[in-house]
Amino acid sequence: MTDLVVVSLERWDEVWRRNQHLVSGLLREDPALRVLFVEPPDDPLYALRRGARPEFGRRLRAISGRLHAIRPVKWLPRRIDPAADERIERAVVRAAARLGMTDPVLWINDPRAAGLARRTGWRTLYDLTDDWLAADRPTAETRRIREGEEWLLAHARAVVACSAELVRRKRPGRADIALVRNGVDVAAYRAPHPRPHDLPSGSVALYLGTLHRDRLDVDLCVRTAAALGGSATLVLVGPNALDDADTARLHEAGAVVLGARPRDAVIGYLQHAEVLLVPHLVTAFTESLDPLKLYEYQAVGRPVVATPVAGFREAAGDRIRLADADEFAAVTLRTLADAAESPDSGPDPVAAADWSQRVAEMRAVLAGAESR
């Protein structure tokens, strides 16, 4: 394979998710590979309505020698501009052409981008990382997601899912879904890092991940922060997608919301927390996930308290304690009290979960998609 166009649900930035780890690994393994990374389109009118600073896309740019990115713009709502998606698709095709990509493999994370596969006829891989049909979305958006996903399940040359639950849910529409779970850079997460200067003094109970109501139980976080009182501080590290009211509630309860940190910096926060938390909602949406933080938390070996969500539920044991919402704060306090004595027994839980293994698995799937 020489050319790959990746339509992502996230930007290529300092906060690395599944796509960045896999793409960077593929580039390392294949010196002939070139990648065009398509970021989610900017929507300046929507940003203004939310009181956010509008952004207006980014032209084709080089991230590294063989990795380029583009961020299109959706100027108007689709109800006013029905051709908005066509313009975005043409922008991607033009960017690929500028790079000399005439017949790339198309890797789609966002099912709403199925139109690009239809328009171009490029060999397509559909990578399922979340069950967006189970998320709380407006009716029109859910319809677009459903239509795109149905087309991709029927027509993509290969389909990958990050969790066994996603494979199970989508199997009625596609029998041959490959399972490629998430992972962690084990060596990086086990190398000692200094304590971050902005981590509060004293004991810390820390959550790492995007702060979004699709996953995060904000009410539970507020109760937990208040219950910790002076014994510890609840710290949340990751991009903050909460509204101002939710963020204010967290601050008022005593939580520290630090925001996003670069991928290498987050390791220090995890290593220097007394307890790592997963105060997630248990919903049909979160049941579809293979949480990145499961592998990252396990790699640093700190005690974990989690609601009984997918991934953590199956991994519960000496280092991972499960607690429902009513008991979560109390279990967190108990875990803080005996964190130093928490045993570390049994086999290494991330021995077979390094990103290098996941890259090899995805490379095999892509090779199959290219040759079909």
CSV table of C-alpha atoms in Angstrom, one decimal:
chain,number,residue,atom,x,y,z
A,1,MET,CA,0.0,0.0,0.0
A,2,THR,CA,1.3,3.4,-0.9
A,3,ASP,CA,-1.5,5.9,-0.3
A,4,LEU,CA,-4.1,6.1,2.5
A,5,VAL,CA,-6.8,8.7,3.1
A,6,VAL,CA,-8.1,8.7,6.7
A,7,VAL,CA,-11.4,10.4,7.4
A,8,SER,CA,-11.2,10.9,11.2
A,9,LEU,CA,-13.6,11.9,14.0
A,10,GLU,CA,-10.8,13.9,15.6
A,11,ARG,CA,-8.1,16.4,14.6
A,12,TRP,CA,-4.5,15.5,14.4
A,13,ASP,CA,-3.3,17.4,17.5
A,14,GLU,CA,-1.3,16.8,20.7
A,15,VAL,CA,-4.0,14.6,22.2
A,16,TRP,CA,-3.5,11.3,20.5
A,17,ARG,CA,-6.4,8.8,20.0
A,18,ARG,CA,-6.6,5.5,18.2
A,19,ASN,CA,-6.1,6.9,14.7
A,20,GLN,CA,-2.9,8.8,15.5
A,21,HIS,CA,-1.3,5.8,17.1
A,22,LEU,CA,-2.2,3.4,14.3
A,23,VAL,CA,-1.4,5.9,11.5
A,24,SER,CA,2.0,6.8,13.0
A,25,GLY,CA,2.8,3.1,13.4
A,26,LEU,CA,1.8,2.3,9.9
A,27,LEU,CA,4.1,5.1,8.6
A,28,ARG,CA,7.0,3.7,10.6
A,29,GLU,CA,6.4,0.2,9.3
A,30,ASP,CA,6.0,1.1,5.6
A,31,PRO,CA,8.5,3.6,4.2
A,32,ALA,CA,6.5,3.9,1.0
A,33,LEU,CA,3.2,4.8,2.7
A,34,ARG,CA,1.8,8.3,2.3
A,35,VAL,CA,-1.2,9.5,4.4
A,36,LEU,CA,-3.8,12.3,4.0
A,37,PHE,CA,-5.5,12.8,7.3
A,38,VAL,CA,-8.9,14.5,6.9
A,39,GLU,CA,-10.0,16.3,10.1
A,40,PRO,CA,-13.6,16.9,11.0
A,41,PRO,CA,-14.9,20.0,9.1
A,42,ASP,CA,-15.0,23.3,11.0
A,43,ASP,CA,-18.6,24.7,11.4
A,44,PRO,CA,-18.1,28.4,12.1
A,45,LEU,CA,-21.9,29.2,12.4
A,46,TYR,CA,-22.4,26.4,14.9
A,47,ALA,CA,-19.4,27.6,16.9
A,48,LEU,CA,-20.8,31.2,17.1
A,49,ARG,CA,-24.2,29.8,18.2
A,50,ARG,CA,-22.4,28.1,21.1
A,51,GLY,CA,-20.4,31.1,22.0
A,52,ALA,CA,-17.2,29.5,20.9
A,53,ARG,CA,-14.5,31.1,18.7
A,54,PRO,CA,-15.2,30.2,15.1
A,55,GLU,CA,-12.5,28.4,13.0
A,56,PHE,CA,-12.4,28.3,9.2
A,57,GLY,CA,-10.6,25.2,8.3
A,58,ARG,CA,-7.0,24.6,7.4
A,59,ARG,CA,-5.6,24.1,4.0
A,60,LEU,CA,-3.5,21.1,3.0
A,61,ARG,CA,-0.5,21.0,5.3
A,62,ALA,CA,2.4,18.7,6.0
A,63,ILE,CA,2.5,17.2,9.5
A,64,SER,CA,5.6,15.2,8.8
A,65,GLY,CA,7.4,14.0,5.6
A,66,ARG,CA,4.8,11.5,4.4
A,67,LEU,CA,1.8,12.7,6.5
A,68,HIS,CA,-0.4,15.5,5.4
A,69,ALA,CA,-3.7,16.8,6.8
A,70,ILE,CA,-6.6,19.0,5.7
A,71,ARG,CA,-9.6,20.4,7.6
A,72,PRO,CA,-12.5,21.4,5.4
A,73,VAL,CA,-15.2,23.9,6.3
A,74,LYS,CA,-19.0,23.5,6.4
A,75,TRP,CA,-20.2,27.1,5.9
A,76,LEU,CA,-23.9,26.7,6.2
A,77,PRO,CA,-26.4,24.3,7.8
A,78,ARG,CA,-27.4,21.4,5.5
A,79,ARG,CA,-31.0,22.5,5.6
A,80,ILE,CA,-29.9,25.7,3.8
A,81,ASP,CA,-27.0,24.2,1.8
A,82,PRO,CA,-27.9,20.6,0.8
A,83,ALA,CA,-24.6,20.5,-1.2
A,84,ALA,CA,-22.4,21.1,1.9
A,85,ASP,CA,-21.2,17.5,2.0
A,86,GLU,CA,-20.5,17.4,-1.8
A,87,ARG,CA,-18.2,20.5,-1.4
A,88,ILE,CA,-16.3,18.8,1.5
A,89,GLU,CA,-15.9,15.7,-0.5
A,90,ARG,CA,-14.6,17.6,-3.5
A,91,ALA,CA,-12.1,19.4,-1.2
A,92,VAL,CA,-10.8,16.0,0.0
A,93,VAL,CA,-10.5,14.7,-3.6
A,94,ARG,CA,-8.6,17.9,-4.6
A,95,ALA,CA,-6.2,17.5,-1.7
A,96,ALA,CA,-5.5,13.9,-2.5
A,97,ALA,CA,-4.9,14.8,-6.2
A,98,ARG,CA,-2.4,17.5,-5.1
A,99,LEU,CA,-0.4,14.9,-3.3
A,100,GLY,CA,-0.5,12.6,-6.4
A,101,MET,CA,-2.9,10.1,-4.8
A,102,THR,CA,-4.9,8.7,-7.7
A,103,ASP,CA,-6.1,5.4,-6.2
A,104,PRO,CA,-5.8,5.5,-2.4
A,105,VAL,CA,-7.3,3.3,0.2
A,106,LEU,CA,-10.0,5.2,2.1
A,107,TRP,CA,-10.2,4.7,5.9
A,108,ILE,CA,-13.4,6.0,7.3
A,109,ASN,CA,-14.1,6.5,11.0
A,110,ASP,CA,-17.1,8.8,10.6
A,111,PRO,CA,-20.0,7.0,8.9
A,112,ARG,CA,-21.3,10.4,7.7
A,113,ALA,CA,-18.4,10.4,5.3
A,114,ALA,CA,-19.8,7.4,3.3
A,115,GLY,CA,-20.6,9.9,0.5
A,116,LEU,CA,-16.9,10.2,-0.2
A,117,ALA,CA,-16.6,6.5,-0.7
A,118,ARG,CA,-19.6,6.6,-3.1
A,119,ARG,CA,-18.2,9.6,-5.0
A,120,THR,CA,-14.7,8.3,-5.5
A,121,GLY,CA,-15.1,4.5,-5.7
A,122,TRP,CA,-11.9,4.3,-3.6
A,123,ARG,CA,-11.3,0.9,-1.8
A,124,THR,CA,-12.7,1.5,1.6
A,125,LEU,CA,-12.1,0.4,5.2
A,126,TYR,CA,-14.7,1.2,7.8
A,127,ASP,CA,-13.2,1.5,11.3
A,128,LEU,CA,-15.9,1.3,14.0
A,129,THR,CA,-14.7,2.9,17.3
A,130,ASP,CA,-18.1,3.9,18.8
A,131,ASP,CA,-21.7,3.0,18.3
A,132,TRP,CA,-22.9,6.5,17.3
A,133,LEU,CA,-26.4,5.1,16.7
A,134,ALA,CA,-26.6,4.6,20.5
A,135,ALA,CA,-25.5,8.1,21.3
A,136,ASP,CA,-27.9,11.0,22.1
A,137,ARG,CA,-28.0,12.9,18.8
A,138,PRO,CA,-30.6,15.0,16.9
A,139,THR,CA,-32.9,13.0,14.7
A,140,ALA,CA,-31.5,14.3,11.4
A,141,GLU,CA,-27.9,13.5,12.5
A,142,THR,CA,-28.9,10.0,13.7
A,143,ARG,CA,-30.5,9.4,10.3
A,144,ARG,CA,-27.3,10.5,8.5
A,145,ILE,CA,-25.2,8.2,10.7
A,146,ARG,CA,-27.6,5.2,10.1
A,147,GLU,CA,-27.7,5.7,6.3
A,148,GLY,CA,-23.9,6.1,6.1
A,149,GLU,CA,-23.2,3.1,8.3
A,150,GLU,CA,-25.6,0.8,6.4
A,151,TRP,CA,-23.9,1.7,3.2
A,152,LEU,CA,-20.4,1.2,4.6
A,153,LEU,CA,-21.3,-2.2,6.2
A,154,ALA,CA,-22.7,-3.3,2.8
A,155,HIS,CA,-20.0,-1.9,0.5
A,156,ALA,CA,-16.7,-1.4,2.3
A,157,ARG,CA,-14.0,-3.9,1.4
A,158,ALA,CA,-13.2,-4.4,5.0
A,159,VAL,CA,-14.8,-3.5,8.4
A,160,VAL,CA,-12.9,-3.2,11.7
A,161,ALA,CA,-14.3,-2.7,15.2
A,162,CYS,CA,-12.5,-1.9,18.4
A,163,SER,CA,-14.7,-4.0,20.7
A,164,ALA,CA,-16.3,-7.4,20.7
A,165,GLU,CA,-19.6,-5.7,21.6
A,166,LEU,CA,-19.4,-3.6,18.4
A,167,VAL,CA,-18.7,-6.7,16.4
A,168,ARG,CA,-21.8,-8.3,17.9
A,169,ARG,CA,-24.0,-5.4,17.3
A,170,LYS,CA,-23.0,-4.8,13.7
A,171,ARG,CA,-22.8,-8.4,12.6
A,172,PRO,CA,-26.3,-8.5,11.2
A,173,GLY,CA,-25.2,-6.0,8.6
A,174,ARG,CA,-21.7,-7.5,8.0
A,175,ALA,CA,-20.5,-11.0,8.9
A,176,ASP,CA,-16.7,-10.5,8.5
A,177,ILE,CA,-15.9,-7.7,10.9
A,178,ALA,CA,-12.3,-7.8,12.2
A,179,LEU,CA,-11.6,-7.1,15.8
A,180,VAL,CA,-8.7,-4.7,16.4
A,181,ARG,CA,-8.7,-3.4,19.9
A,182,ASN,CA,-7.1,-0.3,21.3
A,183,GLY,CA,-3.7,-0.4,22.9
A,184,VAL,CA,-1.0,1.5,24.7
A,185,ASP,CA,2.7,2.3,24.2
A,186,VAL,CA,3.8,0.1,27.1
A,187,ALA,CA,7.5,1.2,27.3
A,188,ALA,CA,6.6,4.9,27.3
A,189,TYR,CA,4.0,4.5,30.0
A,190,ARG,CA,6.4,2.5,32.2
A,191,ALA,CA,9.3,4.9,31.9
A,192,PRO,CA,9.4,7.2,35.0
A,193,HIS,CA,8.1,10.8,34.4
A,194,PRO,CA,8.4,13.8,36.7
A,195,ARG,CA,5.4,15.0,38.7
A,196,PRO,CA,3.6,17.7,36.6
A,197,HIS,CA,4.0,21.2,38.1
A,198,ASP,CA,0.2,21.9,37.9
A,199,LEU,CA,-0.9,18.7,39.6
A,200,PRO,CA,-2.2,19.7,43.0
A,201,SER,CA,-0.2,18.9,46.1
A,202,GLY,CA,-1.4,16.1,48.3
A,203,SER,CA,-3.3,13.1,47.2
A,204,VAL,CA,-4.9,13.1,43.8
A,205,ALA,CA,-7.8,11.0,42.3
A,206,LEU,CA,-7.5,11.5,38.6
A,207,TYR,CA,-9.6,11.1,35.5
A,208,LEU,CA,-7.9,11.1,32.0
A,209,GLY,CA,-10.1,11.5,29.0
A,210,THR,CA,-12.4,13.8,27.0
A,211,LEU,CA,-14.9,15.5,29.3
A,212,HIS,CA,-18.1,14.8,27.4
A,213,ARG,CA,-21.6,14.0,28.6
A,214,ASP,CA,-21.7,11.0,26.2
A,215,ARG,CA,-19.4,9.2,28.6
A,216,LEU,CA,-18.7,11.2,31.8
A,217,ASP,CA,-21.2,11.2,34.7
A,218,VAL,CA,-20.9,14.8,35.6
A,219,ASP,CA,-23.2,14.5,38.7
A,220,LEU,CA,-21.1,11.6,40.0
A,221,CYS,CA,-17.9,13.7,39.5
A,222,VAL,CA,-19.4,16.6,41.5
A,223,ARG,CA,-20.4,14.2,44.3
A,224,THR,CA,-17.0,12.5,44.4
A,225,ALA,CA,-15.1,15.8,44.4
A,226,ALA,CA,-17.2,17.1,47.3
A,227,ALA,CA,-16.9,13.8,49.2
A,228,LEU,CA,-13.1,13.9,48.9
A,229,GLY,CA,-13.0,17.1,50.8
A,230,GLY,CA,-9.6,17.8,52.2
A,231,SER,CA,-8.4,14.2,51.9
A,232,ALA,CA,-7.7,14.4,48.2
A,233,THR,CA,-8.4,16.4,45.0
A,234,LEU,CA,-10.4,15.2,42.0
A,235,VAL,CA,-8.4,16.2,38.9
A,236,LEU,CA,-9.7,15.9,35.4
A,237,VAL,CA,-7.2,15.9,32.5
A,238,GLY,CA,-8.4,16.0,28.9
A,239,PRO,CA,-10.2,18.1,26.3
A,240,ASN,CA,-13.2,19.8,28.0
A,241,ALA,CA,-16.4,19.5,25.9
A,242,LEU,CA,-18.7,20.3,28.8
A,243,ASP,CA,-20.7,23.5,28.8
A,244,ASP,CA,-19.8,26.3,31.2
A,245,ALA,CA,-22.5,25.3,33.7
A,246,ASP,CA,-21.1,21.8,34.1
A,247,THR,CA,-17.5,23.1,34.3
A,248,ALA,CA,-18.6,25.6,37.0
A,249,ARG,CA,-20.3,22.8,39.0
A,250,LEU,CA,-17.1,20.8,39.0
A,251,HIS,CA,-15.0,23.8,40.2
A,252,GLU,CA,-17.5,24.6,42.9
A,253,ALA,CA,-17.3,21.0,44.2
A,254,GLY,CA,-13.5,21.3,44.5
A,255,ALA,CA,-12.5,19.5,41.3
A,256,VAL,CA,-9.5,20.8,39.3
A,257,VAL,CA,-10.2,20.8,35.5
A,258,LEU,CA,-6.8,21.0,33.8
A,259,GLY,CA,-7.9,20.6,30.2
A,260,ALA,CA,-6.0,18.9,27.4
A,261,ARG,CA,-2.4,17.8,27.8
A,262,PRO,CA,0.0,16.5,25.1
A,263,ARG,CA,0.2,12.7,24.7
A,264,ASP,CA,3.6,12.4,26.3
A,265,ALA,CA,2.8,14.7,29.2
A,266,VAL,CA,-0.3,12.7,30.3
A,267,ILE,CA,1.9,9.9,31.4
A,268,GLY,CA,3.3,11.9,34.3
A,269,TYR,CA,-0.3,12.8,35.5
A,270,LEU,CA,-1.2,9.1,35.6
A,271,GLN,CA,2.0,8.0,37.3
A,272,HIS,CA,1.7,10.6,40.1
A,273,ALA,CA,-2.0,10.1,40.9
A,274,GLU,CA,-2.8,8.0,44.0
A,275,VAL,CA,-5.9,6.6,42.3
A,276,LEU,CA,-7.2,6.7,38.8
A,277,LEU,CA,-11.0,7.1,38.2
A,278,VAL,CA,-13.5,6.1,35.6
A,279,PRO,CA,-16.7,7.9,36.6
A,280,HIS,CA,-18.5,6.9,33.4
A,281,LEU,CA,-22.2,6.5,32.6
A,282,VAL,CA,-23.3,2.9,31.9
A,283,THR,CA,-25.3,3.2,28.7
A,284,ALA,CA,-25.8,1.4,25.4
A,285,PHE,CA,-23.3,3.9,24.0
A,286,THR,CA,-20.5,3.3,26.6
A,287,GLU,CA,-21.1,-0.4,26.4
A,288,SER,CA,-19.9,-0.3,22.8
A,289,LEU,CA,-16.5,1.1,23.7
A,290,ASP,CA,-13.0,-0.3,24.2
A,291,PRO,CA,-11.7,2.5,26.4
A,292,LEU,CA,-8.2,3.7,25.6
A,293,LYS,CA,-7.8,4.6,29.3
A,294,LEU,CA,-8.2,1.0,30.3
A,295,TYR,CA,-4.8,0.2,28.7
A,296,GLU,CA,-3.2,3.4,29.8
A,297,TYR,CA,-4.3,3.0,33.4
A,298,GLN,CA,-3.2,-0.6,33.5
A,299,ALA,CA,0.2,0.3,32.0
A,300,VAL,CA,1.1,2.7,34.8
A,301,GLY,CA,-0.1,0.2,37.5
A,302,ARG,CA,-2.0,2.6,39.7
A,303,PRO,CA,-5.2,1.6,41.6
A,304,VAL,CA,-8.4,2.2,39.7
A,305,VAL,CA,-12.0,2.8,40.7
A,306,ALA,CA,-14.5,2.5,37.9
A,307,THR,CA,-18.2,2.3,37.4
A,308,PRO,CA,-19.1,-1.1,35.9
A,309,VAL,CA,-18.5,-0.1,32.3
A,310,ALA,CA,-17.3,-2.2,29.4
A,311,GLY,CA,-13.6,-3.0,29.5
A,312,PHE,CA,-13.1,-2.2,33.1
A,313,ARG,CA,-15.8,-4.6,34.2
A,314,GLU,CA,-14.1,-7.5,32.5
A,315,ALA,CA,-10.7,-6.4,33.9
A,316,ALA,CA,-11.8,-6.0,37.5
A,317,GLY,CA,-9.4,-7.5,40.1
A,318,ASP,CA,-6.6,-6.5,42.4
A,319,ARG,CA,-5.9,-3.2,40.7
A,320,ILE,CA,-9.4,-2.3,39.4
A,321,ARG,CA,-12.3,-1.9,41.8
A,322,LEU,CA,-15.8,-1.5,40.5
A,323,ALA,CA,-18.4,0.7,42.2
A,324,ASP,CA,-21.8,1.8,41.1
A,325,ALA,CA,-22.7,5.5,41.3
A,326,ASP,CA,-24.1,5.3,44.9
A,327,GLU,CA,-20.8,3.7,46.2
A,328,PHE,CA,-18.3,5.4,43.9
A,329,ALA,CA,-17.1,8.2,46.3
A,330,ALA,CA,-16.9,5.8,49.3
A,331,VAL,CA,-14.9,3.2,47.3
A,332,THR,CA,-12.6,6.0,46.0
A,333,LEU,CA,-11.9,7.1,49.6
A,334,ARG,CA,-11.2,3.6,50.7
A,335,THR,CA,-8.9,3.0,47.8
A,336,LEU,CA,-7.0,6.2,48.6
A,337,ALA,CA,-6.5,5.0,52.1
A,338,ASP,CA,-4.9,1.7,51.1
A,339,ALA,CA,-3.4,2.7,47.8
A,340,ALA,CA,0.1,2.2,49.0
A,341,GLU,CA,-0.7,-1.4,50.0
A,342,SER,CA,-2.6,-2.4,46.9
A,343,PRO,CA,-1.1,-5.7,45.6
A,344,ASP,CA,0.3,-6.0,42.2
A,345,SER,CA,-0.2,-9.7,41.3
A,346,GLY,CA,-1.0,-11.8,38.3
A,347,PRO,CA,0.1,-11.6,34.6
A,348,ASP,CA,0.9,-8.3,33.0
A,349,PRO,CA,-2.5,-7.1,31.7
A,350,VAL,CA,-1.1,-5.1,28.8
A,351,ALA,CA,1.7,-7.5,27.7
A,352,ALA,CA,-0.2,-8.2,24.4
A,353,ALA,CA,-1.8,-4.8,24.1
A,354,ASP,CA,1.1,-2.7,22.8
A,355,TRP,CA,0.3,-0.4,19.8
A,356,SER,CA,2.9,-2.2,17.8
A,357,GLN,CA,0.7,-5.3,17.9
A,358,ARG,CA,-2.4,-3.3,16.9
A,359,VAL,CA,-0.5,-1.7,14.0
A,360,ALA,CA,0.4,-5.2,12.7
A,361,GLU,CA,-3.3,-6.3,13.0
A,362,MET,CA,-4.5,-3.1,11.2
A,363,ARG,CA,-1.8,-3.5,8.5
A,364,ALA,CA,-3.1,-7.0,7.7
A,365,VAL,CA,-6.7,-5.7,7.4
A,366,LEU,CA,-5.6,-2.9,5.1
A,367,ALA,CA,-3.6,-5.3,2.9
A,368,GLY,CA,-6.7,-7.4,2.5
A,369,ALA,CA,-8.8,-4.4,1.7
A,370,GLU,CA,-6.3,-3.3,-0.9
A,371,SER,CA,-6.1,-6.7,-2.6
A,372,ARG,CA,-9.8,-7.5,-2.8
